[in-house]
Amino acid sequence: MRLKLSIWRQAGPRAAGRFEDYELDEVSPDISFLEMLDMLNEQLVEAGKEPVAFDHDCREGICGACSMMIDGAAHGPNEHTTTCQLHMRSFSDGDQVRIEPWRSRAFPILKDLVVDRGAFDRIIQAGGYISVSTGEAPEANLTPVQREMANYAMDAATCIGCGACVAQCPNGAAQLFTAAKVSHLGLLPQGQPERAQRVVDMVEQMEEEGFGACSNYRECEAVCPKGISVDWIARMNRDYLKAKLTGVQRSNQSR
Ligand code: SF4
Ligand code: FES
């Protein structure tokens, strides 16, 4: 198939960006969206031009790196699908496709389609871990976890930290990501000792990073490639309120 691509090009964080148009011919419907971008980049390099910078790693839907807006939708038109798992059969011959980076104050553009998602790392660093010793693997497995609870925690743990929830939210809010990361640990017995401190530290770090406030648009849930539900946000808010009402303050300790 033949495609017309309109791609955001920006040489660096402080450079002015603009859309540039490209035409790509003989695109197989069986290749992935990232392979289609590889095709374009090979042609650009052969012509002595600068290839389009984009993030990717696993290319199998588990690392969350392949972040981009495709025709205004984070990760493109298909539900529960990362960009690397999107195939060109989802497009038609002659389509015009607009590709741009996540746009959020908290995710500054580094180059072309690549943004800095360090804000997510800092939210995790604020408390997204368990510091009590859980022993070696067989010993840890001796801690009984109700099967229902383990499955429930796993639903939250499937968040791949891609940032689509932030990119699609009109407020640029990071509640869905933060709630998933707070909750999967808060549901397990090993996560209980630090549960109240964790939610306060992670939520307040999120607020410091310049993300917007959640006002229940639910765009995050609609585009999340892992189907993370906004119910997790309600759970995080309950945990946060409970922690604050019992006097838990932001920890100053550097983790
Ligand atoms: S909640 Fe969903 S959209 Fe947001 S970072 Fe996690 S996987 Fe990506
Ligand atoms: S490249 Fe890892 S999820 Fe897409």
PDB file of N, CA and C in Angstrom, residues 17-91:
ATOM      1  N   GLY A  17       9.724  22.829  16.371  1.00  0.00           N
ATOM      2  CA  GLY A  17       9.322  21.634  15.627  1.00  0.00           C
ATOM      3  C   GLY A  17       8.348  21.979  14.516  1.00  0.00           C
ATOM      4  N   ARG A  18       8.164  21.023  13.602  1.00  0.00           N
ATOM      5  CA  ARG A  18       7.199  21.213  12.517  1.00  0.00           C
ATOM      6  C   ARG A  18       6.850  19.842  11.951  1.00  0.00           C
ATOM      7  N   PHE A  19       5.687  19.746  11.284  1.00  0.00           N
ATOM      8  CA  PHE A  19       5.336  18.502  10.600  1.00  0.00           C
ATOM      9  C   PHE A  19       6.028  18.471   9.238  1.00  0.00           C
ATOM     10  N   GLU A  20       6.575  17.309   8.882  1.00  0.00           N
ATOM     11  CA  GLU A  20       7.145  17.138   7.545  1.00  0.00           C
ATOM     12  C   GLU A  20       6.411  16.000   6.867  1.00  0.00           C
ATOM     13  N   ASP A  21       6.190  16.131   5.577  1.00  0.00           N
ATOM     14  CA  ASP A  21       5.427  15.111   4.840  1.00  0.00           C
ATOM     15  C   ASP A  21       6.358  14.172   4.084  1.00  0.00           C
ATOM     16  N   TYR A  22       5.989  12.900   4.094  1.00  0.00           N
ATOM     17  CA  TYR A  22       6.750  11.857   3.392  1.00  0.00           C
ATOM     18  C   TYR A  22       5.771  10.949   2.678  1.00  0.00           C
ATOM     19  N   GLU A  23       6.235  10.328   1.595  1.00  0.00           N
ATOM     20  CA  GLU A  23       5.410   9.318   0.917  1.00  0.00           C
ATOM     21  C   GLU A  23       6.140   8.003   0.990  1.00  0.00           C
ATOM     22  N   LEU A  24       5.421   6.947   1.273  1.00  0.00           N
ATOM     23  CA  LEU A  24       6.042   5.629   1.391  1.00  0.00           C
ATOM     24  C   LEU A  24       5.235   4.654   0.550  1.00  0.00           C
ATOM     25  N   ASP A  25       5.945   3.932  -0.308  1.00  0.00           N
ATOM     26  CA  ASP A  25       5.266   3.019  -1.232  1.00  0.00           C
ATOM     27  C   ASP A  25       5.587   1.575  -0.875  1.00  0.00           C
ATOM     28  N   GLU A  26       4.760   0.655  -1.345  1.00  0.00           N
ATOM     29  CA  GLU A  26       4.985  -0.787  -1.171  1.00  0.00           C
ATOM     30  C   GLU A  26       5.097  -1.179   0.301  1.00  0.00           C
ATOM     31  N   VAL A  27       4.216  -0.614   1.117  1.00  0.00           N
ATOM     32  CA  VAL A  27       4.182  -0.984   2.539  1.00  0.00           C
ATOM     33  C   VAL A  27       3.327  -2.245   2.665  1.00  0.00           C
ATOM     34  N   SER A  28       3.914  -3.292   3.213  1.00  0.00           N
ATOM     35  CA  SER A  28       3.165  -4.543   3.369  1.00  0.00           C
ATOM     36  C   SER A  28       2.179  -4.411   4.527  1.00  0.00           C
ATOM     37  N   PRO A  29       0.957  -4.930   4.375  1.00  0.00           N
ATOM     38  CA  PRO A  29       0.003  -4.875   5.499  1.00  0.00           C
ATOM     39  C   PRO A  29       0.447  -5.738   6.673  1.00  0.00           C
ATOM     40  N   ASP A  30       1.424  -6.629   6.435  1.00  0.00           N
ATOM     41  CA  ASP A  30       1.851  -7.557   7.494  1.00  0.00           C
ATOM     42  C   ASP A  30       2.964  -7.008   8.385  1.00  0.00           C
ATOM     43  N   ILE A  31       3.534  -5.863   8.015  1.00  0.00           N
ATOM     44  CA  ILE A  31       4.606  -5.333   8.880  1.00  0.00           C
ATOM     45  C   ILE A  31       3.996  -4.486   9.998  1.00  0.00           C
ATOM     46  N   SER A  32       4.787  -4.293  11.043  1.00  0.00           N
ATOM     47  CA  SER A  32       4.291  -3.490  12.171  1.00  0.00           C
ATOM     48  C   SER A  32       4.485  -2.004  11.862  1.00  0.00           C
ATOM     49  N   PHE A  33       3.864  -1.184  12.687  1.00  0.00           N
ATOM     50  CA  PHE A  33       3.983   0.263  12.499  1.00  0.00           C
ATOM     51  C   PHE A  33       5.444   0.701  12.632  1.00  0.00           C
ATOM     52  N   LEU A  34       6.156   0.096  13.600  1.00  0.00           N
ATOM     53  CA  LEU A  34       7.568   0.464  13.781  1.00  0.00           C
ATOM     54  C   LEU A  34       8.409  -0.006  12.593  1.00  0.00           C
ATOM     55  N   GLU A  35       8.060  -1.157  12.031  1.00  0.00           N
ATOM     56  CA  GLU A  35       8.793  -1.621  10.833  1.00  0.00           C
ATOM     57  C   GLU A  35       8.537  -0.686   9.656  1.00  0.00           C
ATOM     58  N   MET A  36       7.338  -0.117   9.626  1.00  0.00           N
ATOM     59  CA  MET A  36       7.042   0.857   8.573  1.00  0.00           C
ATOM     60  C   MET A  36       7.933   2.097   8.761  1.00  0.00           C
ATOM     61  N   LEU A  37       8.112   2.513  10.042  1.00  0.00           N
ATOM     62  CA  LEU A  37       9.009   3.658  10.298  1.00  0.00           C
ATOM     63  C   LEU A  37      10.463   3.293   9.977  1.00  0.00           C
ATOM     64  N   ASP A  38      10.837   2.015  10.247  1.00  0.00           N
ATOM     65  CA  ASP A  38      12.195   1.567   9.872  1.00  0.00           C
ATOM     66  C   ASP A  38      12.394   1.714   8.359  1.00  0.00           C
ATOM     67  N   MET A  39      11.351   1.320   7.607  1.00  0.00           N
ATOM     68  CA  MET A  39      11.405   1.414   6.135  1.00  0.00           C
ATOM     69  C   MET A  39      11.651   2.849   5.706  1.00  0.00           C
ATOM     70  N   LEU A  40      10.881   3.751   6.316  1.00  0.00           N
ATOM     71  CA  LEU A  40      11.028   5.172   5.988  1.00  0.00           C
ATOM     72  C   LEU A  40      12.450   5.635   6.324  1.00  0.00           C
ATOM     73  N   ASN A  41      12.948   5.227   7.511  1.00  0.00           N
ATOM     74  CA  ASN A  41      14.284   5.678   7.924  1.00  0.00           C
ATOM     75  C   ASN A  41      15.374   5.159   6.996  1.00  0.00           C
ATOM     76  N   GLU A  42      15.216   3.907   6.514  1.00  0.00           N
ATOM     77  CA  GLU A  42      16.213   3.384   5.564  1.00  0.00           C
ATOM     78  C   GLU A  42      16.251   4.268   4.324  1.00  0.00           C
ATOM     79  N   GLN A  43      15.062   4.657   3.864  1.00  0.00           N
ATOM     80  CA  GLN A  43      15.008   5.505   2.668  1.00  0.00           C
ATOM     81  C   GLN A  43      15.615   6.882   2.940  1.00  0.00           C
ATOM     82  N   LEU A  44      15.344   7.416   4.142  1.00  0.00           N
ATOM     83  CA  LEU A  44      15.894   8.739   4.478  1.00  0.00           C
ATOM     84  C   LEU A  44      17.418   8.675   4.548  1.00  0.00           C
ATOM     85  N   VAL A  45      17.938   7.598   5.179  1.00  0.00           N
ATOM     86  CA  VAL A  45      19.399   7.465   5.306  1.00  0.00           C
ATOM     87  C   VAL A  45      20.029   7.322   3.920  1.00  0.00           C
ATOM     88  N   GLU A  46      19.393   6.496   3.059  1.00  0.00           N
ATOM     89  CA  GLU A  46      19.926   6.327   1.692  1.00  0.00           C
ATOM     90  C   GLU A  46      19.966   7.645   0.937  1.00  0.00           C
ATOM     91  N   ALA A  47      19.001   8.511   1.242  1.00  0.00           N
ATOM     92  CA  ALA A  47      18.955   9.814   0.552  1.00  0.00           C
ATOM     93  C   ALA A  47      19.821  10.853   1.252  1.00  0.00           C
ATOM     94  N   GLY A  48      20.580  10.412   2.292  1.00  0.00           N
ATOM     95  CA  GLY A  48      21.475  11.338   2.996  1.00  0.00           C
ATOM     96  C   GLY A  48      20.727  12.259   3.953  1.00  0.00           C
ATOM     97  N   LYS A  49      19.502  11.867   4.346  1.00  0.00           N
ATOM     98  CA  LYS A  49      18.728  12.729   5.251  1.00  0.00           C
ATOM     99  C   LYS A  49      18.716  12.147   6.663  1.00  0.00           C
ATOM    100  N   GLU A  50      18.329  12.968   7.618  1.00  0.00           N
ATOM    101  CA  GLU A  50      18.277  12.576   9.029  1.00  0.00           C
ATOM    102  C   GLU A  50      17.077  11.638   9.263  1.00  0.00           C
ATOM    103  N   PRO A  51      17.318  10.428   9.816  1.00  0.00           N
ATOM    104  CA  PRO A  51      16.182   9.545  10.093  1.00  0.00           C
ATOM    105  C   PRO A  51      15.302  10.104  11.213  1.00  0.00           C
ATOM    106  N   VAL A  52      14.078   9.605  11.288  1.00  0.00           N
ATOM    107  CA  VAL A  52      13.139  10.042  12.330  1.00  0.00           C
ATOM    108  C   VAL A  52      13.494   9.314  13.630  1.00  0.00           C
ATOM    109  N   ALA A  53      13.718  10.080  14.706  1.00  0.00           N
ATOM    110  CA  ALA A  53      14.038   9.452  16.003  1.00  0.00           C
ATOM    111  C   ALA A  53      12.739   9.006  16.672  1.00  0.00           C
ATOM    112  N   PHE A  54      12.700   7.732  17.080  1.00  0.00           N
ATOM    113  CA  PHE A  54      11.544   7.233  17.847  1.00  0.00           C
ATOM    114  C   PHE A  54      12.039   6.198  18.845  1.00  0.00           C
ATOM    115  N   ASP A  55      11.295   6.043  19.925  1.00  0.00           N
ATOM    116  CA  ASP A  55      11.674   5.133  21.008  1.00  0.00           C
ATOM    117  C   ASP A  55      11.118   3.737  20.746  1.00  0.00           C
ATOM    118  N   HIS A  56      11.894   2.715  21.048  1.00  0.00           N
ATOM    119  CA  HIS A  56      11.404   1.339  20.960  1.00  0.00           C
ATOM    120  C   HIS A  56      12.395   0.458  21.691  1.00  0.00           C
ATOM    121  N   ASP A  57      11.954  -0.704  22.114  1.00  0.00           N
ATOM    122  CA  ASP A  57      12.881  -1.629  22.756  1.00  0.00           C
ATOM    123  C   ASP A  57      12.414  -3.053  22.478  1.00  0.00           C
ATOM    124  N   CYS A  58      11.430  -3.539  23.239  1.00  0.00           N
ATOM    125  CA  CYS A  58      11.060  -4.956  23.135  1.00  0.00           C
ATOM    126  C   CYS A  58      10.360  -5.304  21.824  1.00  0.00           C
ATOM    127  N   ARG A  59       9.591  -4.395  21.297  1.00  0.00           N
ATOM    128  CA  ARG A  59       8.743  -4.606  20.110  1.00  0.00           C
ATOM    129  C   ARG A  59       7.777  -5.771  20.303  1.00  0.00           C
ATOM    130  N   GLU A  60       7.451  -6.076  21.550  1.00  0.00           N
ATOM    131  CA  GLU A  60       6.439  -7.113  21.781  1.00  0.00           C
ATOM    132  C   GLU A  60       5.429  -6.716  22.857  1.00  0.00           C
ATOM    133  N   GLY A  61       5.263  -5.406  23.030  1.00  0.00           N
ATOM    134  CA  GLY A  61       4.182  -4.922  23.896  1.00  0.00           C
ATOM    135  C   GLY A  61       4.441  -4.995  25.382  1.00  0.00           C
ATOM    136  N   ILE A  62       5.700  -5.106  25.803  1.00  0.00           N
ATOM    137  CA  ILE A  62       5.927  -5.234  27.246  1.00  0.00           C
ATOM    138  C   ILE A  62       6.805  -4.142  27.874  1.00  0.00           C
ATOM    139  N   CYS A  63       7.527  -3.357  27.066  1.00  0.00           N
ATOM    140  CA  CYS A  63       8.438  -2.387  27.698  1.00  0.00           C
ATOM    141  C   CYS A  63       7.850  -0.988  27.791  1.00  0.00           C
ATOM    142  N   GLY A  64       6.902  -0.658  26.934  1.00  0.00           N
ATOM    143  CA  GLY A  64       6.264   0.662  26.991  1.00  0.00           C
ATOM    144  C   GLY A  64       7.034   1.768  26.298  1.00  0.00           C
ATOM    145  N   ALA A  65       8.114   1.424  25.607  1.00  0.00           N
ATOM    146  CA  ALA A  65       8.951   2.480  25.012  1.00  0.00           C
ATOM    147  C   ALA A  65       8.335   3.132  23.766  1.00  0.00           C
ATOM    148  N   CYS A  66       7.554   2.388  23.014  1.00  0.00           N
ATOM    149  CA  CYS A  66       7.136   2.826  21.670  1.00  0.00           C
ATOM    150  C   CYS A  66       5.996   3.840  21.695  1.00  0.00           C
ATOM    151  N   SER A  67       6.270   4.965  22.349  1.00  0.00           N
ATOM    152  CA  SER A  67       5.210   5.947  22.568  1.00  0.00           C
ATOM    153  C   SER A  67       5.091   6.925  21.412  1.00  0.00           C
ATOM    154  N   MET A  68       3.930   7.018  20.811  1.00  0.00           N
ATOM    155  CA  MET A  68       3.676   8.072  19.821  1.00  0.00           C
ATOM    156  C   MET A  68       2.178   8.216  19.577  1.00  0.00           C
ATOM    157  N   MET A  69       1.779   9.419  19.186  1.00  0.00           N
ATOM    158  CA  MET A  69       0.375   9.664  18.833  1.00  0.00           C
ATOM    159  C   MET A  69       0.229   9.370  17.349  1.00  0.00           C
ATOM    160  N   ILE A  70      -0.779   8.573  17.005  1.00  0.00           N
ATOM    161  CA  ILE A  70      -1.015   8.236  15.604  1.00  0.00           C
ATOM    162  C   ILE A  70      -2.439   8.693  15.281  1.00  0.00           C
ATOM    163  N   ASP A  71      -2.526   9.679  14.410  1.00  0.00           N
ATOM    164  CA  ASP A  71      -3.825  10.289  14.092  1.00  0.00           C
ATOM    165  C   ASP A  71      -4.581  10.693  15.362  1.00  0.00           C
ATOM    166  N   GLY A  72      -3.865  11.292  16.283  1.00  0.00           N
ATOM    167  CA  GLY A  72      -4.489  11.844  17.499  1.00  0.00           C
ATOM    168  C   GLY A  72      -4.778  10.836  18.588  1.00  0.00           C
ATOM    169  N   ALA A  73      -4.435   9.562  18.371  1.00  0.00           N
ATOM    170  CA  ALA A  73      -4.690   8.552  19.403  1.00  0.00           C
ATOM    171  C   ALA A  73      -3.367   7.974  19.883  1.00  0.00           C
ATOM    172  N   ALA A  74      -3.204   7.909  21.206  1.00  0.00           N
ATOM    173  CA  ALA A  74      -1.984   7.330  21.761  1.00  0.00           C
ATOM    174  C   ALA A  74      -1.921   5.858  21.383  1.00  0.00           C
ATOM    175  N   HIS A  75      -0.826   5.449  20.767  1.00  0.00           N
ATOM    176  CA  HIS A  75      -0.610   4.075  20.262  1.00  0.00           C
ATOM    177  C   HIS A  75      -1.513   3.718  19.071  1.00  0.00           C
ATOM    178  N   GLY A  76      -2.202   4.696  18.500  1.00  0.00           N
ATOM    179  CA  GLY A  76      -2.963   4.420  17.284  1.00  0.00           C
ATOM    180  C   GLY A  76      -4.374   3.940  17.493  1.00  0.00           C
ATOM    181  N   PRO A  77      -4.982   3.430  16.407  1.00  0.00           N
ATOM    182  CA  PRO A  77      -6.432   3.221  16.410  1.00  0.00           C
ATOM    183  C   PRO A  77      -6.951   1.973  17.128  1.00  0.00           C
ATOM    184  N   ASN A  78      -6.099   1.005  17.435  1.00  0.00           N
ATOM    185  CA  ASN A  78      -6.606  -0.265  17.979  1.00  0.00           C
ATOM    186  C   ASN A  78      -6.583  -0.302  19.504  1.00  0.00           C
ATOM    187  N   GLU A  79      -7.629  -0.873  20.074  1.00  0.00           N
ATOM    188  CA  GLU A  79      -7.714  -0.990  21.538  1.00  0.00           C
ATOM    189  C   GLU A  79      -6.667  -1.963  22.068  1.00  0.00           C
ATOM    190  N   HIS A  80      -6.155  -1.680  23.252  1.00  0.00           N
ATOM    191  CA  HIS A  80      -5.263  -2.598  23.965  1.00  0.00           C
ATOM    192  C   HIS A  80      -4.074  -3.037  23.102  1.00  0.00           C
ATOM    193  N   THR A  81      -3.530  -2.081  22.355  1.00  0.00           N
ATOM    194  CA  THR A  81      -2.435  -2.397  21.429  1.00  0.00           C
ATOM    195  C   THR A  81      -1.359  -1.327  21.513  1.00  0.00           C
ATOM    196  N   THR A  82      -0.126  -1.746  21.774  1.00  0.00           N
ATOM    197  CA  THR A  82       0.973  -0.781  21.742  1.00  0.00           C
ATOM    198  C   THR A  82       1.351  -0.516  20.277  1.00  0.00           C
ATOM    199  N   THR A  83       2.073   0.584  20.058  1.00  0.00           N
ATOM    200  CA  THR A  83       2.459   0.934  18.680  1.00  0.00           C
ATOM    201  C   THR A  83       3.241  -0.203  18.015  1.00  0.00           C
ATOM    202  N   CYS A  84       4.098  -0.883  18.793  1.00  0.00           N
ATOM    203  CA  CYS A  84       4.917  -1.952  18.188  1.00  0.00           C
ATOM    204  C   CYS A  84       4.072  -3.166  17.797  1.00  0.00           C
ATOM    205  N   GLN A  85       2.889  -3.289  18.381  1.00  0.00           N
ATOM    206  CA  GLN A  85       2.013  -4.423  18.068  1.00  0.00           C
ATOM    207  C   GLN A  85       0.921  -4.045  17.059  1.00  0.00           C
ATOM    208  N   LEU A  86       0.977  -2.785  16.621  1.00  0.00           N
ATOM    209  CA  LEU A  86       0.009  -2.309  15.627  1.00  0.00           C
ATOM    210  C   LEU A  86       0.533  -2.690  14.238  1.00  0.00           C
ATOM    211  N   HIS A  87      -0.312  -3.302  13.427  1.00  0.00           N
ATOM    212  CA  HIS A  87       0.141  -3.713  12.098  1.00  0.00           C
ATOM    213  C   HIS A  87      -0.478  -2.842  11.009  1.00  0.00           C
ATOM    214  N   MET A  88       0.204  -2.776   9.890  1.00  0.00           N
ATOM    215  CA  MET A  88      -0.219  -1.864   8.837  1.00  0.00           C
ATOM    216  C   MET A  88      -1.530  -2.289   8.186  1.00  0.00           C
ATOM    217  N   ARG A  89      -1.992  -3.510   8.503  1.00  0.00           N
ATOM    218  CA  ARG A  89      -3.287  -3.925   7.969  1.00  0.00           C
ATOM    219  C   ARG A  89      -4.428  -3.114   8.610  1.00  0.00           C
ATOM    220  N   SER A  90      -4.117  -2.372   9.664  1.00  0.00           N
ATOM    221  CA  SER A  90      -5.116  -1.496  10.284  1.00  0.00           C
ATOM    222  C   SER A  90      -5.291  -0.196   9.495  1.00  0.00           C
ATOM    223  N   PHE A  91      -4.479  -0.028   8.429  1.00  0.00           N
ATOM    224  CA  PHE A  91      -4.567   1.178   7.600  1.00  0.00           C
ATOM    225  C   PHE A  91      -4.945   0.767   6.180  1.00  0.00           C
TER     226      PHE A  91
END
